[in-house]
Tab-separated table of C-alpha atoms and ligand atoms in Angstrom:
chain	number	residue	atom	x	y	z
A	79	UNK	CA	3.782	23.720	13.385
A	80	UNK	CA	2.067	20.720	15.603
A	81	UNK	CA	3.970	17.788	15.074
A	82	UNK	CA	1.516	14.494	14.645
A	83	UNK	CA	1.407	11.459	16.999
A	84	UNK	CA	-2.173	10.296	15.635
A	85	UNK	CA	-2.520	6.814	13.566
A	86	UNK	CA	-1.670	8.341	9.780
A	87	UNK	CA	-0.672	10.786	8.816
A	88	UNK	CA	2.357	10.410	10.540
A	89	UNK	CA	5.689	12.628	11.461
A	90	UNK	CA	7.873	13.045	8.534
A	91	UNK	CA	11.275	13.776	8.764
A	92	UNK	CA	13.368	16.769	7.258
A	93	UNK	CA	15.579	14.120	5.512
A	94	UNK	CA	12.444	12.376	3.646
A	95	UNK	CA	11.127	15.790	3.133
A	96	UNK	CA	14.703	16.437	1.216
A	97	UNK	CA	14.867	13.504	-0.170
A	98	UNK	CA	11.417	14.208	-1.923
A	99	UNK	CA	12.534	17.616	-3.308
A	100	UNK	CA	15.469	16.287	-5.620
A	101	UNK	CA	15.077	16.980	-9.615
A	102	UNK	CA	12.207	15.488	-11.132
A	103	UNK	CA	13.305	12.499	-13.552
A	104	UNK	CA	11.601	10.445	-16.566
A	105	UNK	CA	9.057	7.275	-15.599
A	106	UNK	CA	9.988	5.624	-18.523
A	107	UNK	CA	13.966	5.399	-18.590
A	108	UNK	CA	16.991	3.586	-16.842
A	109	UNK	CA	17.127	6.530	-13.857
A	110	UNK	CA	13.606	5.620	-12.517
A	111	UNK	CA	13.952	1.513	-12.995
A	112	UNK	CA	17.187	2.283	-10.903
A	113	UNK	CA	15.148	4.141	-8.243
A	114	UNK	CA	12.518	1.773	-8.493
A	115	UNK	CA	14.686	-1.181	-7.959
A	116	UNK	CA	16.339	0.669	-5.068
A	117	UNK	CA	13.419	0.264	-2.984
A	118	UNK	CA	12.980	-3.541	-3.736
A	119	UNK	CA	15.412	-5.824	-1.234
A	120	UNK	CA	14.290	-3.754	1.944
A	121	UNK	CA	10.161	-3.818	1.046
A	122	UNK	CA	10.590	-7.689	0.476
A	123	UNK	CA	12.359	-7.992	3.695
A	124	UNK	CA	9.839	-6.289	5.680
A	125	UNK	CA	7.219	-7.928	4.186
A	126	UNK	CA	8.821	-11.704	4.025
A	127	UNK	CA	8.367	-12.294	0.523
A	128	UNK	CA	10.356	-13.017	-2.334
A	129	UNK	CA	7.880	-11.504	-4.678
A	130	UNK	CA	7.610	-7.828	-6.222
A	131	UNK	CA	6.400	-5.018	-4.319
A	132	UNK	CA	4.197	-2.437	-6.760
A	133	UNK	CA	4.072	0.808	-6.330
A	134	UNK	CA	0.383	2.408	-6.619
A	135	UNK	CA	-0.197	5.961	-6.856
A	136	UNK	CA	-3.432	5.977	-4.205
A	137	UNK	CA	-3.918	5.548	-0.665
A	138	UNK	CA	-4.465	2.157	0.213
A	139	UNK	CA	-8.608	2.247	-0.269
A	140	UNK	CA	-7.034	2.083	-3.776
A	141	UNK	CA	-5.516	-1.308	-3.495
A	142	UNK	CA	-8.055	-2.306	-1.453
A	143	UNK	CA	-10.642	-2.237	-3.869
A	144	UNK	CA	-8.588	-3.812	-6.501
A	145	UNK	CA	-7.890	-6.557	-4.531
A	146	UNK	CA	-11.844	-7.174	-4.815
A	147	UNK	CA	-12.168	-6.391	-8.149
A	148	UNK	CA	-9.073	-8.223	-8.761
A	149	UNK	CA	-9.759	-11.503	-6.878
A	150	UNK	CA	-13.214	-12.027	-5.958
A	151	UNK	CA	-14.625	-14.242	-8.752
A	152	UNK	CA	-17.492	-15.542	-6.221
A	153	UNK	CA	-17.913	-14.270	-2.793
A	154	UNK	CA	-15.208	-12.563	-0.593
A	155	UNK	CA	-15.348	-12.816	3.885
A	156	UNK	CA	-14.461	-9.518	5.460
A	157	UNK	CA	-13.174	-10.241	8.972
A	158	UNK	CA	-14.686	-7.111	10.280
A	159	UNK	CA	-13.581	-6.142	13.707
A	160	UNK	CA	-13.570	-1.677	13.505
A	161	UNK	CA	-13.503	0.826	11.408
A	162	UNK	CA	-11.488	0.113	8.077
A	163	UNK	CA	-11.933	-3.675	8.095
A	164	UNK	CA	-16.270	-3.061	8.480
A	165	UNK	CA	-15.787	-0.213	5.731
A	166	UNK	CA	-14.265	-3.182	3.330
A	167	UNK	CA	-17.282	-5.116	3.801
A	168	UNK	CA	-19.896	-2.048	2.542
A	169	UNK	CA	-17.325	-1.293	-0.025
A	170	UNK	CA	-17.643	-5.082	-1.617
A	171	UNK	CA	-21.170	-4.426	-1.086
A	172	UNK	CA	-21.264	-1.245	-3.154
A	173	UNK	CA	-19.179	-2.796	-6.144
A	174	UNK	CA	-22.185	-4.973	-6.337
A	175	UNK	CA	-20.028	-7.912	-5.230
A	176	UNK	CA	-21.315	-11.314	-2.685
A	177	UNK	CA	-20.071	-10.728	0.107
A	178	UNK	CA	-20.514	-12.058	3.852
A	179	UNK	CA	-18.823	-11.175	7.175
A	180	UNK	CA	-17.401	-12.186	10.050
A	181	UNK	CA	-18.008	-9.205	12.464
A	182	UNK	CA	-17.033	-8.606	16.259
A	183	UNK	CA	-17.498	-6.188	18.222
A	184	UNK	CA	-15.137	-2.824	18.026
A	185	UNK	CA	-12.213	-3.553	20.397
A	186	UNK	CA	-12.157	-7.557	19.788
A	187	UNK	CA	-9.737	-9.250	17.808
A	188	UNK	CA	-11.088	-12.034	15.017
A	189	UNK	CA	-10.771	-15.297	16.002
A	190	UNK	CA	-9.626	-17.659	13.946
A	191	UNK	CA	-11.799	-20.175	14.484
A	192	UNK	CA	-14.627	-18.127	13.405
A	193	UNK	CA	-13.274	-17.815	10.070
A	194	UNK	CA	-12.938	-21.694	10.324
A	195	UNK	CA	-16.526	-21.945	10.918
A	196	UNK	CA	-17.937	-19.303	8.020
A	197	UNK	CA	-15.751	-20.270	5.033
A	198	UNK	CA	-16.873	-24.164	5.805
A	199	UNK	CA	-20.084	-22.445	5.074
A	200	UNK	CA	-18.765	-22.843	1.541
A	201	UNK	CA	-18.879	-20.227	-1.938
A	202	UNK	CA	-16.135	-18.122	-0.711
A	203	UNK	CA	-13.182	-17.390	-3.066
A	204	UNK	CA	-11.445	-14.361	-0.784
A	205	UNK	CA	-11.232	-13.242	2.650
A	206	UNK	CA	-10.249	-9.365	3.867
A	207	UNK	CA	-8.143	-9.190	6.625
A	208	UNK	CA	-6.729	-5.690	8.518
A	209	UNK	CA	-4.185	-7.053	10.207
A	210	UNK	CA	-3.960	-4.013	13.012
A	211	UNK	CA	-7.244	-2.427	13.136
A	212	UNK	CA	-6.237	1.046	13.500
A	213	UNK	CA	-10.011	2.519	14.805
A	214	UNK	CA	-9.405	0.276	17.731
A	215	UNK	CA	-5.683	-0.356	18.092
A	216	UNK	CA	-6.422	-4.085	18.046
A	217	UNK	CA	-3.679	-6.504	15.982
A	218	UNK	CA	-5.369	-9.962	14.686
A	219	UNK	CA	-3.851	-12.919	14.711
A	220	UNK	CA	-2.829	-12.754	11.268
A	221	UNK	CA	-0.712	-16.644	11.072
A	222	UNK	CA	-4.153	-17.808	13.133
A	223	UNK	CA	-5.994	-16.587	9.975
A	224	UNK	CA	-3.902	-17.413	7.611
A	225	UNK	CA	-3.646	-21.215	8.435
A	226	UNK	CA	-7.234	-21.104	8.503
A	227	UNK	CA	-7.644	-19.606	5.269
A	228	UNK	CA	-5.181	-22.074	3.534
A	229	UNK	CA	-6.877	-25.069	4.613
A	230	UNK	CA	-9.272	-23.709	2.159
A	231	UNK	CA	-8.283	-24.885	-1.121
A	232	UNK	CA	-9.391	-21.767	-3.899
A	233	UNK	CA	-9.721	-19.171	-0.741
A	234	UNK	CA	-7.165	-15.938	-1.408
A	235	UNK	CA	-6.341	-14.046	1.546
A	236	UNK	CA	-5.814	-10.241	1.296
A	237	UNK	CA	-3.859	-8.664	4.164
A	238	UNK	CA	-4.127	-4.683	4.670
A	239	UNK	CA	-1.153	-4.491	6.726
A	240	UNK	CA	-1.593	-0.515	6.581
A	241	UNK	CA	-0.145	0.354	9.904
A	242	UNK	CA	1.792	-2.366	11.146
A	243	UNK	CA	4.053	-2.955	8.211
A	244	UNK	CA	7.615	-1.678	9.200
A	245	UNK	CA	6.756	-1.830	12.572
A	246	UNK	CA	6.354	-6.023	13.230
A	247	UNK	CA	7.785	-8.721	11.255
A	248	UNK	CA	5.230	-9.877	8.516
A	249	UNK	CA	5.630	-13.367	6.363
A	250	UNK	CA	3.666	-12.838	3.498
A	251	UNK	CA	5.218	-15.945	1.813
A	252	UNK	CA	5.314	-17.982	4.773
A	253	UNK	CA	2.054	-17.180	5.836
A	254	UNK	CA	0.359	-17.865	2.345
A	255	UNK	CA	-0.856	-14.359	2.408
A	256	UNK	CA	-2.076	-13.483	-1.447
A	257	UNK	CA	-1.881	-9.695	-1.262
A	258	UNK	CA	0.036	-7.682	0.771
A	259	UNK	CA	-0.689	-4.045	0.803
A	260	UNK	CA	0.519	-0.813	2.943
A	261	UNK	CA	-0.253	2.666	2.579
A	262	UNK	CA	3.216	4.661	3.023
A	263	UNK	CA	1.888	7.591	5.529
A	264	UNK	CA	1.768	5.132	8.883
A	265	UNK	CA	4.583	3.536	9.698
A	266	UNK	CA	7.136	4.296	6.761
A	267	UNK	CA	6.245	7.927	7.816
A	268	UNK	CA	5.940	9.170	4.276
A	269	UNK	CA	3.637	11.877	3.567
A	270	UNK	CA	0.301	10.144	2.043
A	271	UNK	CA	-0.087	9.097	-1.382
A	272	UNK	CA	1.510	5.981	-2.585
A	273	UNK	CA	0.781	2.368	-1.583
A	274	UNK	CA	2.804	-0.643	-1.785
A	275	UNK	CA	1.240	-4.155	-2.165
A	276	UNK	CA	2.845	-7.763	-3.627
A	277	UNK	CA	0.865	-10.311	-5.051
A	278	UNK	CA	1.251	-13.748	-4.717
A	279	UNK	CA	1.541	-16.378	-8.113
A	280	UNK	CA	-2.003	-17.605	-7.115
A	281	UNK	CA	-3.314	-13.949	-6.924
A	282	UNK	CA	-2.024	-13.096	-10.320
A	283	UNK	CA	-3.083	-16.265	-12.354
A	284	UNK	CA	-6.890	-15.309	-10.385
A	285	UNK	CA	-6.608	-11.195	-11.726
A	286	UNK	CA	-5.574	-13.157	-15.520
A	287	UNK	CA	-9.011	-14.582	-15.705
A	288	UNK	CA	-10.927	-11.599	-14.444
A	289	UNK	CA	-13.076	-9.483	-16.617
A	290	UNK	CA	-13.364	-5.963	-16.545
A	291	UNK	CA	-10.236	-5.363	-14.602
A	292	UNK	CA	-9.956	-1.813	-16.156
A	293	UNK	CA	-6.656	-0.584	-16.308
A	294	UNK	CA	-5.714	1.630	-13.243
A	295	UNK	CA	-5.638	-0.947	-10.788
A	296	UNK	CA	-5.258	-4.019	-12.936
A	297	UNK	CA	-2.809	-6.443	-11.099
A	298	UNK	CA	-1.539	-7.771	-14.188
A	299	UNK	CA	-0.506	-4.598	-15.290
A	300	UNK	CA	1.746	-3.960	-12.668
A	301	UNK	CA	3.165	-7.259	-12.303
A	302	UNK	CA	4.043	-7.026	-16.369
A	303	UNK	CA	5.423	-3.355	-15.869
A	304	UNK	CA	7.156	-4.393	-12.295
A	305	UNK	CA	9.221	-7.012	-14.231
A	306	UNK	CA	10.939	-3.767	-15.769
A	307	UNK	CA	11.156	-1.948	-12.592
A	308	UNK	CA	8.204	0.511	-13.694
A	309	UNK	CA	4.775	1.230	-12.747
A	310	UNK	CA	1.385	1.022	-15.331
A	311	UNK	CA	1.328	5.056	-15.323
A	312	UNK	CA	3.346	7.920	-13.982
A	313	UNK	CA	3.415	7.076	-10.819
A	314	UNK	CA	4.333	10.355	-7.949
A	315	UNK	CA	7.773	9.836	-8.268
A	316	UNK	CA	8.877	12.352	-5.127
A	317	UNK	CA	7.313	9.717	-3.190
A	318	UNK	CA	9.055	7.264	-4.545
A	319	UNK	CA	12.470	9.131	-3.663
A	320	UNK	CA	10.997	9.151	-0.243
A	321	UNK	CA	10.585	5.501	-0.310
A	322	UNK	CA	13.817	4.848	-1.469
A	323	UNK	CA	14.924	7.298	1.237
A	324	UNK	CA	13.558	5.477	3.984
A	325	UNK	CA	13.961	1.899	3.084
A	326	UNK	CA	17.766	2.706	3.363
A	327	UNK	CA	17.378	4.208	6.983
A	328	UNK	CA	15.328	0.859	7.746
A	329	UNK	CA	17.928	-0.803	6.283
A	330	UNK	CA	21.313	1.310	8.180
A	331	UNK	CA	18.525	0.573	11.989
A	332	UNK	CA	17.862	-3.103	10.859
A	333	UNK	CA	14.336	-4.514	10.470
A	334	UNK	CA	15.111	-5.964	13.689
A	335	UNK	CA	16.063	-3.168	15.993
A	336	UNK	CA	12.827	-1.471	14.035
A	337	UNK	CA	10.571	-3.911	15.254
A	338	UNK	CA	12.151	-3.850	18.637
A	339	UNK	CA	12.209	-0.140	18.828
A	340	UNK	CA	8.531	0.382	18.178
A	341	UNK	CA	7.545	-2.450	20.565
A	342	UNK	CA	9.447	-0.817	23.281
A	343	UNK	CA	7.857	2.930	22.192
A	344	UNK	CA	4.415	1.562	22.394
A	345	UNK	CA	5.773	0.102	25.738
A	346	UNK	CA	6.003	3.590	27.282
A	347	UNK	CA	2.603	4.738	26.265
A	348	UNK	CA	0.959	1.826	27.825
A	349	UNK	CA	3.160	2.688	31.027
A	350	UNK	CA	1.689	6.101	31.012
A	351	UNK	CA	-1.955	4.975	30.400
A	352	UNK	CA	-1.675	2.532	33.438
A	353	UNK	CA	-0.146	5.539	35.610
A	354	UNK	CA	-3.030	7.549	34.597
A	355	UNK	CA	-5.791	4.638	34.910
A	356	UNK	CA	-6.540	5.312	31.541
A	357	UNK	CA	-7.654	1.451	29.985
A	358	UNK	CA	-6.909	-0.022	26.903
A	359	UNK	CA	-9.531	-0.210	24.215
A	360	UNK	CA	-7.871	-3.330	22.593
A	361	UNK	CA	-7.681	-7.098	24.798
A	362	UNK	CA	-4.487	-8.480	26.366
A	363	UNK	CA	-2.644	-10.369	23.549
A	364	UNK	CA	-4.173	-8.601	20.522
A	365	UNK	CA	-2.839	-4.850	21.242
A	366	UNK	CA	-1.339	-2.942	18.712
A	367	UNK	CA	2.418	-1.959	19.128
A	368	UNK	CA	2.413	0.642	16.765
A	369	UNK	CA	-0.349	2.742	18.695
A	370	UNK	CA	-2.376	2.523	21.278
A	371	UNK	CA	-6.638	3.043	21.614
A	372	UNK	CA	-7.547	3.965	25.527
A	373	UNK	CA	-10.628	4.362	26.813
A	374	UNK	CA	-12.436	7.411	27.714
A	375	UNK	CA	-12.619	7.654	31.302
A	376	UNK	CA	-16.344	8.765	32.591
A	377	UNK	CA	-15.794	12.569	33.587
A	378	UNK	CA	-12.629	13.259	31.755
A	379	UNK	CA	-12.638	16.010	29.594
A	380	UNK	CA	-10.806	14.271	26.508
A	381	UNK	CA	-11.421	16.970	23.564
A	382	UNK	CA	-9.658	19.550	26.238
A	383	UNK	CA	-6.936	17.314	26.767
A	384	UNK	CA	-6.091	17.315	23.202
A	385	UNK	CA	-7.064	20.899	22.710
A	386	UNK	CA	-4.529	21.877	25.481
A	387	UNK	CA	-1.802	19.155	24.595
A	388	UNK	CA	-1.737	20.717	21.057
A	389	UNK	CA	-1.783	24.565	21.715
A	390	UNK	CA	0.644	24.249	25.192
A	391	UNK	CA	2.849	21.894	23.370
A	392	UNK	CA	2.067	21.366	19.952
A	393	UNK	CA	1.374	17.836	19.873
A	394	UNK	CA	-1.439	16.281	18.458
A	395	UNK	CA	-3.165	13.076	19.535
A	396	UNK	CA	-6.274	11.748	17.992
A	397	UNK	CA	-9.739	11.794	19.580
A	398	UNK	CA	-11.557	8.495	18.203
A	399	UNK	CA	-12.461	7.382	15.222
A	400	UNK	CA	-15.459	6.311	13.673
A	401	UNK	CA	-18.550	5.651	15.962
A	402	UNK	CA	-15.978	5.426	18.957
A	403	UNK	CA	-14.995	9.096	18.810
A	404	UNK	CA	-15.069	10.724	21.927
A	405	UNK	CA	-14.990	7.346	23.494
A	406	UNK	CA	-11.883	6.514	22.713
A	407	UNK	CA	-8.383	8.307	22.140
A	408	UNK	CA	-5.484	6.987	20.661
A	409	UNK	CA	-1.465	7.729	20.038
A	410	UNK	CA	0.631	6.547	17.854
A	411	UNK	CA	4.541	5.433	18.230
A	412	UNK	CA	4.850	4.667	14.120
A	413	UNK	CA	8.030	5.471	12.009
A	414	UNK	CA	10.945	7.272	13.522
A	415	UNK	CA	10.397	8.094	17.117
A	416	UNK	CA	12.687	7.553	19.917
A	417	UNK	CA	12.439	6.826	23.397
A	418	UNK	CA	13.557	9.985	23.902
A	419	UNK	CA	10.955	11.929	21.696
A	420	UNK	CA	8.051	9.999	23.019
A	421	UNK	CA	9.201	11.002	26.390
A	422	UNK	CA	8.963	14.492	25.151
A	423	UNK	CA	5.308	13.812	24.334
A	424	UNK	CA	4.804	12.242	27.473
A	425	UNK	CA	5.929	15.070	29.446
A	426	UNK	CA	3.932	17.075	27.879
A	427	UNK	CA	1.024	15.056	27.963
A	428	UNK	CA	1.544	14.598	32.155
A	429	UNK	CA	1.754	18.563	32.232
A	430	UNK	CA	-1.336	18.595	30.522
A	431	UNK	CA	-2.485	16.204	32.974
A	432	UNK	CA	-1.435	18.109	36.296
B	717	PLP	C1	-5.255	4.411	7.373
B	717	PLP	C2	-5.754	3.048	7.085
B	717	PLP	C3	-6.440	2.737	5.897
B	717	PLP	C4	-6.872	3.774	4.912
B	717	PLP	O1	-5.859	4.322	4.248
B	717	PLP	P1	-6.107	5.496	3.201
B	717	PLP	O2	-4.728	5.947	3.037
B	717	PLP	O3	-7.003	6.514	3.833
B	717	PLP	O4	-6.710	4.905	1.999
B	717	PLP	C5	-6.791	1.426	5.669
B	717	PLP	N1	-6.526	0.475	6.550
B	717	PLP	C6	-5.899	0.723	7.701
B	717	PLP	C7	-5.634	-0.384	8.639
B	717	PLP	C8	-5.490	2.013	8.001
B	717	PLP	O5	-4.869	2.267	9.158
């Protein structure tokens, strides 16, 4: 079996894969309020908030297009800057919702004063944010934004924080940030299939006067069923033992010597790219430190690199994403690797290399 260094799905460990087999239990009794309580203190420390986390039984496109259907009363700003964060823009399109962007090109970061400049264009009640672009490896300046966005009285600000929560510090409270969301298979290196998001007061009292909120994703639904430490409808509840699984071995490392630990990870794989002349995709100051998006060099045979890397050493690395496949390649240092495992994929990668 390959073991995974691309952006999602991630490695998952033998003790989360454990912790996901134990007896299946009730939704709607004290054992599963317990669990879901378990996996409260640690989510709102990672994500700097004192409110609820929900669990949703989705990937995160789920929550993401709640949070429109949710939120955007009048016309929601996509900060589109790659793959996922363009793809939020045609997906507000598609609900039949206004919507305008902000877009850069792939391998920029947003600036904020951009956003300054279209939301003073006025009729905007939301703004879209993917805090680390994952197609491109860029991370936006997500307090830049945010300040922005607040100085817009009525504006909500939606975070997808997919692939960097866990492995930076976030301040959703702080920061003003309305909805928080993260898909569980980057960098809390579950398998995929559960996504947790918080909501802020202003978020919920804008989902209350929403019509046609259906029920699956319906904010206020979780919020009134998170108040009892339960989920609208049966949620997958092996995940959820993973979750509370690995929010205790975030809590025995320490957010802290997480955040450090990944920064130093991605540190090595930028080290190797520079001894190999291979550039980064994303600009000084707005790299990701959870992976890392190189370019393509002219001449260099990238699908046989990752071909090779996979069947000499069973690693995999990703090839590009989107309409930058091919051009681009990019590893990830998410969840629970060590210095000493991504030396192992270094090695191999250099060997690879010749
Ligand atoms: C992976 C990813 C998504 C999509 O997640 P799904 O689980 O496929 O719904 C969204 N945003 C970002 C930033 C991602 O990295």
């Amino acid at each position: 079996m390959a073991k995974l260094f691309i952006p999602g799905p991630i490695d998952v460990s033998k003790e989360t894969f454990c912790a996901m087999s134990q007896p299946m239990i009730g939704h709607r009794g004290s054992e599963f309020e317990a669990l879901y309580a378990s996996t409260q203190p640690m989510l709102k420390e990672l994500g700097g908030t004192v409110r609820p986390f929900f669990l949703s039984t989705s990937s995160a496109w789920g929550v993401m297009e709640a949070s429109l259907k949710n939120l955007c009363a009048k016309k929601v700003l996509t900060l589109c800057c790659g793959a996922f964060s363009d793809k939020w823009f045609s997906v507000a399109k598609s609900m039949g919702l206004q919507a305008d962007k902000v877009q850069v090109e792939w391998g920029e970061a947003i600036s904020p004063e951009a956003v300054r400049a279209k939301l003073a264009e006025g009729g905007f009640d939301l703004v879209t944010l993917i805090h680390n672009e994952t197609s491109t490896g860029v991370m936006n300046d997500v307090a830049g934004i945010a300040k922005v966005v607040k100085s817009f009285p009525g504006v909500l600000l939606v975070v997808d924080a997919v692939s960097s929560f866990s492995a930076v510090p976030l301040e959703m409270d702080k920061l003003g940030i309305d909805v928080l969301l993260a898909g569980v298979q980057k960098a809390l290196a579950l398998p995929p299939g559960l996504t947790i998001f918080a909501c802020s007061q202003a978020a919920l009292e804008r989902a209350e006067g929403m019509p046609n909120r259906g029920y699956y994703f319906d904010f206020i639904e979780f919020a009134k069923n998170a108040e009892k430490n339960n989920t609208p409808s049966t949620p997958a509840i092996s995940l959820i033992f993973g979750l509370q699984h690995i929010m205790g071995v975030i809590a025995a490392e320490g957010a802290a010597k997480r955040y450090a630990r990944h920064a130093a990870n991605n540190a090595l794989i930028h080290e190797w790219g520079k001894r190999h002349g291979f550039k980064n995709f994303a600009p000084e100051g707005n790299q990701s430190v959870s992976l890392t998006c190189f370019h393509t060099p002219a001449g260099f045979d990238q699908a046989a690199f990752i071909k090779t890397l996979k069947s000499r050493h069973g690693f995999v690395i990703n090839g590009g994403y989107g309409k930058i496949k091919g051009l681009t390649f990019r590893i990830s240092n998410m969840g629970n690797e060590t210095a000493a495992t991504m030396k192992e994929l270094i090695d191999a990668m250099d060997d690879v290399l010749g």
